[in-house]
PDB file of C-alpha atoms in Angstrom:
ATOM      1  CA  UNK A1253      19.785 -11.406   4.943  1.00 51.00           C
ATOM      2  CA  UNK A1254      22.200 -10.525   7.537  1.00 57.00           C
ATOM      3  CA  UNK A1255      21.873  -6.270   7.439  1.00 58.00           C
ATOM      4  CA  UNK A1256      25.194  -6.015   9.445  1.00 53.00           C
ATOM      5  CA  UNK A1257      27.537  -7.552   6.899  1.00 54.00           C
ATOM      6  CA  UNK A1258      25.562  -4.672   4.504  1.00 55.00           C
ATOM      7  CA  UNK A1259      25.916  -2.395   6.980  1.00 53.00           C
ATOM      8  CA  UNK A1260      29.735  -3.096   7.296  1.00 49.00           C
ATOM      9  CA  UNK A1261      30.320  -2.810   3.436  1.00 50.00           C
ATOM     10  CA  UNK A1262      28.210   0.362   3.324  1.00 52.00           C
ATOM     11  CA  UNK A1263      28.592   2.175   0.139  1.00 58.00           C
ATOM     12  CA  UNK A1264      26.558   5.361   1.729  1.00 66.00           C
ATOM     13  CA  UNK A1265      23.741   4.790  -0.313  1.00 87.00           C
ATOM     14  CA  UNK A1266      21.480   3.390   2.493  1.00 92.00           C
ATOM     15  CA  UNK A1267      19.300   5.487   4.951  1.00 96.00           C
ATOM     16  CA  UNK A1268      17.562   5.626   8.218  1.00 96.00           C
ATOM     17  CA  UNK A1269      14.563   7.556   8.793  1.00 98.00           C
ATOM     18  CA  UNK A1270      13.238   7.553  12.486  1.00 98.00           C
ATOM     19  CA  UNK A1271       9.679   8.555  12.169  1.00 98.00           C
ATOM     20  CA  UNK A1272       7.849  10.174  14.868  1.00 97.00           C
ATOM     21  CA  UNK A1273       9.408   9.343  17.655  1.00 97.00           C
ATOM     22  CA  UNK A1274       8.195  12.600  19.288  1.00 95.00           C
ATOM     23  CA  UNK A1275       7.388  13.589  23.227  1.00 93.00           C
ATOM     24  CA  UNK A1276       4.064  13.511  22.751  1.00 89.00           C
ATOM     25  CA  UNK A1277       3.996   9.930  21.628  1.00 92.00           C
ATOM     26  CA  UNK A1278       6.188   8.057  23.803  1.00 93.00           C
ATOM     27  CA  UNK A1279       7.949  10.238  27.043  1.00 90.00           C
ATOM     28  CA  UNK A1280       5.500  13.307  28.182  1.00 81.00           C
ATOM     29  CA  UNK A1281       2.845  11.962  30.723  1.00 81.00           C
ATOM     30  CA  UNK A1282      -0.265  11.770  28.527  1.00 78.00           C
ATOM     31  CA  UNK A1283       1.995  10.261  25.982  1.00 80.00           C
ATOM     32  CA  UNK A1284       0.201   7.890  23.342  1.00 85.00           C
ATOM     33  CA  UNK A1285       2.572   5.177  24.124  1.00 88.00           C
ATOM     34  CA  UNK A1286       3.062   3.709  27.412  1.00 83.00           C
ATOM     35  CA  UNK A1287       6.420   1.051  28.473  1.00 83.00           C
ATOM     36  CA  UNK A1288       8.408   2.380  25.493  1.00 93.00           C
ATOM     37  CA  UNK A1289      12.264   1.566  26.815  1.00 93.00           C
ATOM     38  CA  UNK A1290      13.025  -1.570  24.914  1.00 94.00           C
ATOM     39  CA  UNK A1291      11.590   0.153  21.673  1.00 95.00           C
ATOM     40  CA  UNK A1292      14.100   3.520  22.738  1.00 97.00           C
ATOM     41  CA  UNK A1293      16.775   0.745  23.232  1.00 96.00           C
ATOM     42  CA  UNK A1294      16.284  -0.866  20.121  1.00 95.00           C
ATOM     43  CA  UNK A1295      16.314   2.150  18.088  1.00 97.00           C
ATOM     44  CA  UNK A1296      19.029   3.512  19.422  1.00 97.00           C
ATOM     45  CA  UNK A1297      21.049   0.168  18.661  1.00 94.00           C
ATOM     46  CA  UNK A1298      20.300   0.405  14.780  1.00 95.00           C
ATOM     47  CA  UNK A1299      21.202   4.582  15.171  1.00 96.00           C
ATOM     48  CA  UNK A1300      23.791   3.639  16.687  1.00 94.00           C
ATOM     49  CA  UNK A1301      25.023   1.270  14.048  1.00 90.00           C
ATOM     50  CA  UNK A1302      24.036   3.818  11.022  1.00 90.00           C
ATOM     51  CA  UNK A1303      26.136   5.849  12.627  1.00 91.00           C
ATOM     52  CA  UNK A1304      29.555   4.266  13.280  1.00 88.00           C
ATOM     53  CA  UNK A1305      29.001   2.135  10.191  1.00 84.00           C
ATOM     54  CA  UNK A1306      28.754   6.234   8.145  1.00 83.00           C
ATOM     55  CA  UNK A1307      25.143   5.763   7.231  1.00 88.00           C
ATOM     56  CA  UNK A1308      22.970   8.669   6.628  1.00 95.00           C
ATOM     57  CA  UNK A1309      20.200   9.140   9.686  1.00 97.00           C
ATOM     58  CA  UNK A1310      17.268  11.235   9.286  1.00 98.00           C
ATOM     59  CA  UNK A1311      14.586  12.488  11.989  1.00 98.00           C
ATOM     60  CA  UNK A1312      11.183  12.591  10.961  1.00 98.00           C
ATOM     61  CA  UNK A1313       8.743  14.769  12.960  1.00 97.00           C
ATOM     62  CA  UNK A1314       5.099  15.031  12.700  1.00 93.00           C
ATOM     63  CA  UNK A1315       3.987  18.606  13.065  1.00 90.00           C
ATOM     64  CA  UNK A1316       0.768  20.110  12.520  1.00 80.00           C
ATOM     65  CA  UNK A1317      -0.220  23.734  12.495  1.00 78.00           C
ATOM     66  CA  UNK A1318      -1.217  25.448  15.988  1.00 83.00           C
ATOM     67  CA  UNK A1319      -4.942  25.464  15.343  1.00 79.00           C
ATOM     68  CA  UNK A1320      -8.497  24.885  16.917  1.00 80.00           C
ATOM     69  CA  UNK A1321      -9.056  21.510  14.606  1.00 73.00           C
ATOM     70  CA  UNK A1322      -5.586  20.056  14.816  1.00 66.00           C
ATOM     71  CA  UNK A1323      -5.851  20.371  18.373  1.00 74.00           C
ATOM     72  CA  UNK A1324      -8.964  19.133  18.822  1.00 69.00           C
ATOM     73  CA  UNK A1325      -8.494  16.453  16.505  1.00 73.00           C
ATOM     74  CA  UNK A1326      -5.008  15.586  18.311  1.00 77.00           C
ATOM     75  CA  UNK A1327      -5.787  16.566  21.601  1.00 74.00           C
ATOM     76  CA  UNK A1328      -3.352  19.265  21.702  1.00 78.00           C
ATOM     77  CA  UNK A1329      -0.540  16.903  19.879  1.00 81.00           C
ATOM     78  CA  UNK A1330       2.332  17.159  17.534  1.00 86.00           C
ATOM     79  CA  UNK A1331       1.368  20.402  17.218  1.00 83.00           C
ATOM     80  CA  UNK A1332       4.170  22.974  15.963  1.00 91.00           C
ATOM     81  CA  UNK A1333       6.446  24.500  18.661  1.00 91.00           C
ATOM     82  CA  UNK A1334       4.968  23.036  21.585  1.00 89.00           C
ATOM     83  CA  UNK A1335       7.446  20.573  23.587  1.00 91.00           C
ATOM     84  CA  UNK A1336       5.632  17.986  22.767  1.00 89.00           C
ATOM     85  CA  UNK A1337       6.978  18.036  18.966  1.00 92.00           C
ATOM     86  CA  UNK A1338      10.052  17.847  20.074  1.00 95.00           C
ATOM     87  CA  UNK A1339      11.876  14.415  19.654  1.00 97.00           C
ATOM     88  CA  UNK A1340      12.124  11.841  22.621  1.00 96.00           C
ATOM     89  CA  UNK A1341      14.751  13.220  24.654  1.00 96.00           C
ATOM     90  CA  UNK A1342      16.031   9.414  24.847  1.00 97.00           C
ATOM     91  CA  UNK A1343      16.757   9.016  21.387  1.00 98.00           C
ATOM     92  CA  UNK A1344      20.037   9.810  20.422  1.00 98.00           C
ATOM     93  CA  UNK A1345      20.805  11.970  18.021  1.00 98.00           C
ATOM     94  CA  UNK A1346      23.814  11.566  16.068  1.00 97.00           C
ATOM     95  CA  UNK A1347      23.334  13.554  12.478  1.00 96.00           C
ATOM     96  CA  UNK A1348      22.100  16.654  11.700  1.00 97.00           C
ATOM     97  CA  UNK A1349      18.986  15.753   9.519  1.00 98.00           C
ATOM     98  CA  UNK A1350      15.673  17.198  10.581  1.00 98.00           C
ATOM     99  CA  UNK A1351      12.966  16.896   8.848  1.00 98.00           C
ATOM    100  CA  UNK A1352       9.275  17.832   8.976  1.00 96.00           C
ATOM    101  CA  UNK A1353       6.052  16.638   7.906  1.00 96.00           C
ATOM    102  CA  UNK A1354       2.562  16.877   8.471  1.00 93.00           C
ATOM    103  CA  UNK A1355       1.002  14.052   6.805  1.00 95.00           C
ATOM    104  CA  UNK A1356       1.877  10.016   7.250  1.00 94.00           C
ATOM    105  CA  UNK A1357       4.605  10.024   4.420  1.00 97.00           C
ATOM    106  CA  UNK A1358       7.751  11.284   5.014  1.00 97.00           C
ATOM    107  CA  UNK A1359       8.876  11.661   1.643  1.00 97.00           C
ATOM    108  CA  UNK A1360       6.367  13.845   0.978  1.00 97.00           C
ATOM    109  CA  UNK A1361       8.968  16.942   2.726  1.00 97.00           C
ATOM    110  CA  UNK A1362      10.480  17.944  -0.398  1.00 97.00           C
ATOM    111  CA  UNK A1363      13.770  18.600   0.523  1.00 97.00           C
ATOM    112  CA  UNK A1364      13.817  15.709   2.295  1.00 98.00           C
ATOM    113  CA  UNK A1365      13.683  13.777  -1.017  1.00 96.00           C
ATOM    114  CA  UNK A1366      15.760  16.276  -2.459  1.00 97.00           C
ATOM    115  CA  UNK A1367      18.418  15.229   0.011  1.00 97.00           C
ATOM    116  CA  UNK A1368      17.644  11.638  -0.278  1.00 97.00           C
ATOM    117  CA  UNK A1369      18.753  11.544  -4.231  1.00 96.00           C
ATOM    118  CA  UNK A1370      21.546  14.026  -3.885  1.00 96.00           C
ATOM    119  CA  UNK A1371      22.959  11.333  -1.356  1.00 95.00           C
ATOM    120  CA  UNK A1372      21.591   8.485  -4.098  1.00 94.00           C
ATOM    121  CA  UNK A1373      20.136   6.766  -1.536  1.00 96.00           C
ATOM    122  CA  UNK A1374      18.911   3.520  -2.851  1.00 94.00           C
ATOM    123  CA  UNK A1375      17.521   1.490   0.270  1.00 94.00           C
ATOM    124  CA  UNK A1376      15.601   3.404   3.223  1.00 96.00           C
ATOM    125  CA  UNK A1377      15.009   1.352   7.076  1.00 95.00           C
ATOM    126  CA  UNK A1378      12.403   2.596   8.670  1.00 97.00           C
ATOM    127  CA  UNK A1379      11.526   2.778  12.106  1.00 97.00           C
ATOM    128  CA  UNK A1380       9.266   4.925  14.793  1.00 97.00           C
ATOM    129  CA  UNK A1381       5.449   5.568  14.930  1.00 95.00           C
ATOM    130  CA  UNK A1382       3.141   4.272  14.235  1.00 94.00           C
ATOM    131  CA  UNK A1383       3.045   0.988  12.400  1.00 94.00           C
ATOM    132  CA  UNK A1384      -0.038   1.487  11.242  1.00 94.00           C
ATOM    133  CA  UNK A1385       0.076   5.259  10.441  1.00 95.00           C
ATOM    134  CA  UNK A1386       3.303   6.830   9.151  1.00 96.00           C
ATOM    135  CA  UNK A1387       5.716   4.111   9.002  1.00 97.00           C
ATOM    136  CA  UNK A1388       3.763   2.196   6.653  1.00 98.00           C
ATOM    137  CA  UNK A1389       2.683   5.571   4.984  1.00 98.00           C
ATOM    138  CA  UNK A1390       6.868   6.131   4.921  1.00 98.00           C
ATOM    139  CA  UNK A1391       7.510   2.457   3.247  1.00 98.00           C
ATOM    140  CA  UNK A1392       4.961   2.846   0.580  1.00 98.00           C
ATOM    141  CA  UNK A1393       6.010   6.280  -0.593  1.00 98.00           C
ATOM    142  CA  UNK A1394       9.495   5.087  -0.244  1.00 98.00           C
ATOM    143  CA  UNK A1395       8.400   1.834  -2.695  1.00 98.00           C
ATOM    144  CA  UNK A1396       6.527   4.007  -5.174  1.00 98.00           C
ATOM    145  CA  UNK A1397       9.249   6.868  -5.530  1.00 97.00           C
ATOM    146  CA  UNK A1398      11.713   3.982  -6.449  1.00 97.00           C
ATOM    147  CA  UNK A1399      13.597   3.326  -2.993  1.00 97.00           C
ATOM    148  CA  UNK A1400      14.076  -0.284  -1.224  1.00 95.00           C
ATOM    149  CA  UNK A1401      12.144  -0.333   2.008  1.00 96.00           C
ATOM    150  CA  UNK A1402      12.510  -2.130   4.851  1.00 95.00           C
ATOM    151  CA  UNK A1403      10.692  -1.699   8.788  1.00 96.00           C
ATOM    152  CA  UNK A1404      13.134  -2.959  11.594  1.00 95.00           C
ATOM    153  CA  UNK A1405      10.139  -4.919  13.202  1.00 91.00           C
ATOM    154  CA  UNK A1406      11.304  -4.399  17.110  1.00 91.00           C
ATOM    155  CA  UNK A1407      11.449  -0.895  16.106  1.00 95.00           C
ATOM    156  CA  UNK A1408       8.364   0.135  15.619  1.00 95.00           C
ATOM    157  CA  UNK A1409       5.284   0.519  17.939  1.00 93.00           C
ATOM    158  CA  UNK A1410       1.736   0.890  17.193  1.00 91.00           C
ATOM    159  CA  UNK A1411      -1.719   1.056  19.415  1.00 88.00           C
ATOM    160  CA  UNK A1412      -2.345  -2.037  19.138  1.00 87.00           C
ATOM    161  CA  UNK A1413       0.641  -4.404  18.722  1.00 84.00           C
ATOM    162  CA  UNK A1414      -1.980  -7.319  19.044  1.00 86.00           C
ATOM    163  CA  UNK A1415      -2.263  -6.647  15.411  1.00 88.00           C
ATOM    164  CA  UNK A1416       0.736  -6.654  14.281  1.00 86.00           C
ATOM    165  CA  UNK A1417       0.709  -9.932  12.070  1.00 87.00           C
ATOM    166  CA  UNK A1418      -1.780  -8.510  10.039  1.00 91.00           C
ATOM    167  CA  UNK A1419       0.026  -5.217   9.626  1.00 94.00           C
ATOM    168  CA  UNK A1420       3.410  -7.114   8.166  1.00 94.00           C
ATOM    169  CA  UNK A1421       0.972  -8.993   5.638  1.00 94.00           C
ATOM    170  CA  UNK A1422      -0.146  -5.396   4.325  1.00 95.00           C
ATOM    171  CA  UNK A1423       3.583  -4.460   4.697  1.00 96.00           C
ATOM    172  CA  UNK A1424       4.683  -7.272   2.294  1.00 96.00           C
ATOM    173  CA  UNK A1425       1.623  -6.613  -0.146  1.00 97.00           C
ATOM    174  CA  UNK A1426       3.078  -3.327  -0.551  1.00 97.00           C
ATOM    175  CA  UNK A1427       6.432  -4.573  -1.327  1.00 98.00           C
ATOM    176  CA  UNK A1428       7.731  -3.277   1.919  1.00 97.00           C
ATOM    177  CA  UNK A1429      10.250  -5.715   3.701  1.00 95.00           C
ATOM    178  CA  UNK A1430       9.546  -6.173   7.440  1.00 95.00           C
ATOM    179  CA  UNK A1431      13.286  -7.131   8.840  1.00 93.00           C
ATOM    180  CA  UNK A1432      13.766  -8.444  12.309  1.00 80.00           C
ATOM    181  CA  UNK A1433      16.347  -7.265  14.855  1.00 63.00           C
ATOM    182  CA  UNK A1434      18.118 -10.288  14.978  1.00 65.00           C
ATOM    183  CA  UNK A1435      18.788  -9.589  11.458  1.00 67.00           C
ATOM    184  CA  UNK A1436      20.886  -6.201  12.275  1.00 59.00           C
ATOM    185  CA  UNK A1437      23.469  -8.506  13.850  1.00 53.00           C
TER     186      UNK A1437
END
């Protein structure tokens, strides 16, 4: 499959969701993720390319309410209103979709799936944080409400990326297509 000849004859019916790609995981200094340029670079690249080819881009943050468990439980993380929540200040932003969650599926924000079939979006790509956690959540919520999914492999990061084999393998059990960069070109 070669996703930029889809890309190129875009009927507006495809969709990017960028997942979690939030200060607290990948720029402040007691950031989750350490050494996260080339995944900002890659991401960017397929933004970038949603963008000029007039796909619809959506920004996914995890937020949790400002309380003693969530921050104990996320050592002071992703919790609402702090900078921290905020999206990396590297990723570019080119639409106006925010969107909020506070469990691993994205679809799960209402009007986010609201939006999502008022723009009769058919086929969602998927990339962000964490492999494990709410990009795979995203996919298989994405599968079972009816949408095509696909994870842009070099765009996603997880704790361990030693394990990443055996994440695509539940990936593909759960219908979920794992796509590789290369592919975007």
């Amino acid at each position: 499959m070669n996703l930029w000849r889809i890309l190129s004859k875009m009927k507006n019916n495809i969709a990017l969701l960028a997942v979690d790609i939030q200060k607290d995981a990948t720029e402040l200094k007691n950031s989750l993720f350490k050494n996260t340029e080339n995944f900002i670079g890659n991401v960017n690249e397929v933004i970038e390319m949603f963008s000029k080819n007039n796909g619809h881009i959506f920004y996914i943050t995890h937020e949790l309410e400002n309380n003693f468990l969530n921050k104990l439980i996320y050592q002071n993380r992703f919790i609402k209103g702090t900078e921290g929540s905020k999206i990396d200040s590297r990723i570019k932003i080119l639409s106006n979709n925010f969107y909020t969650k506070n469990v691993g599926d994205s679809l799960t924000n209402v009007r986010l799936e609201r939006e999502l079939k008022r723009l009769e979006i058919s086929e969602i790509y998927i990339v962000g944080l964490d492999a494990k956690y709410c990009v795979f959540n995203t996919g298989k919520g994405a599968v079972k409400r009816g949408y095509t999914a696909y994870v842009l492999k070099y765009c996603v990061l997880t704790k361990n990326m030693n394990n990443l084999e055996k994440l695509w393998n539940n990936y593909t059990k759960s219908k979920i297509t794992v796509i590789q960069r290369k592919d975007l070109y």
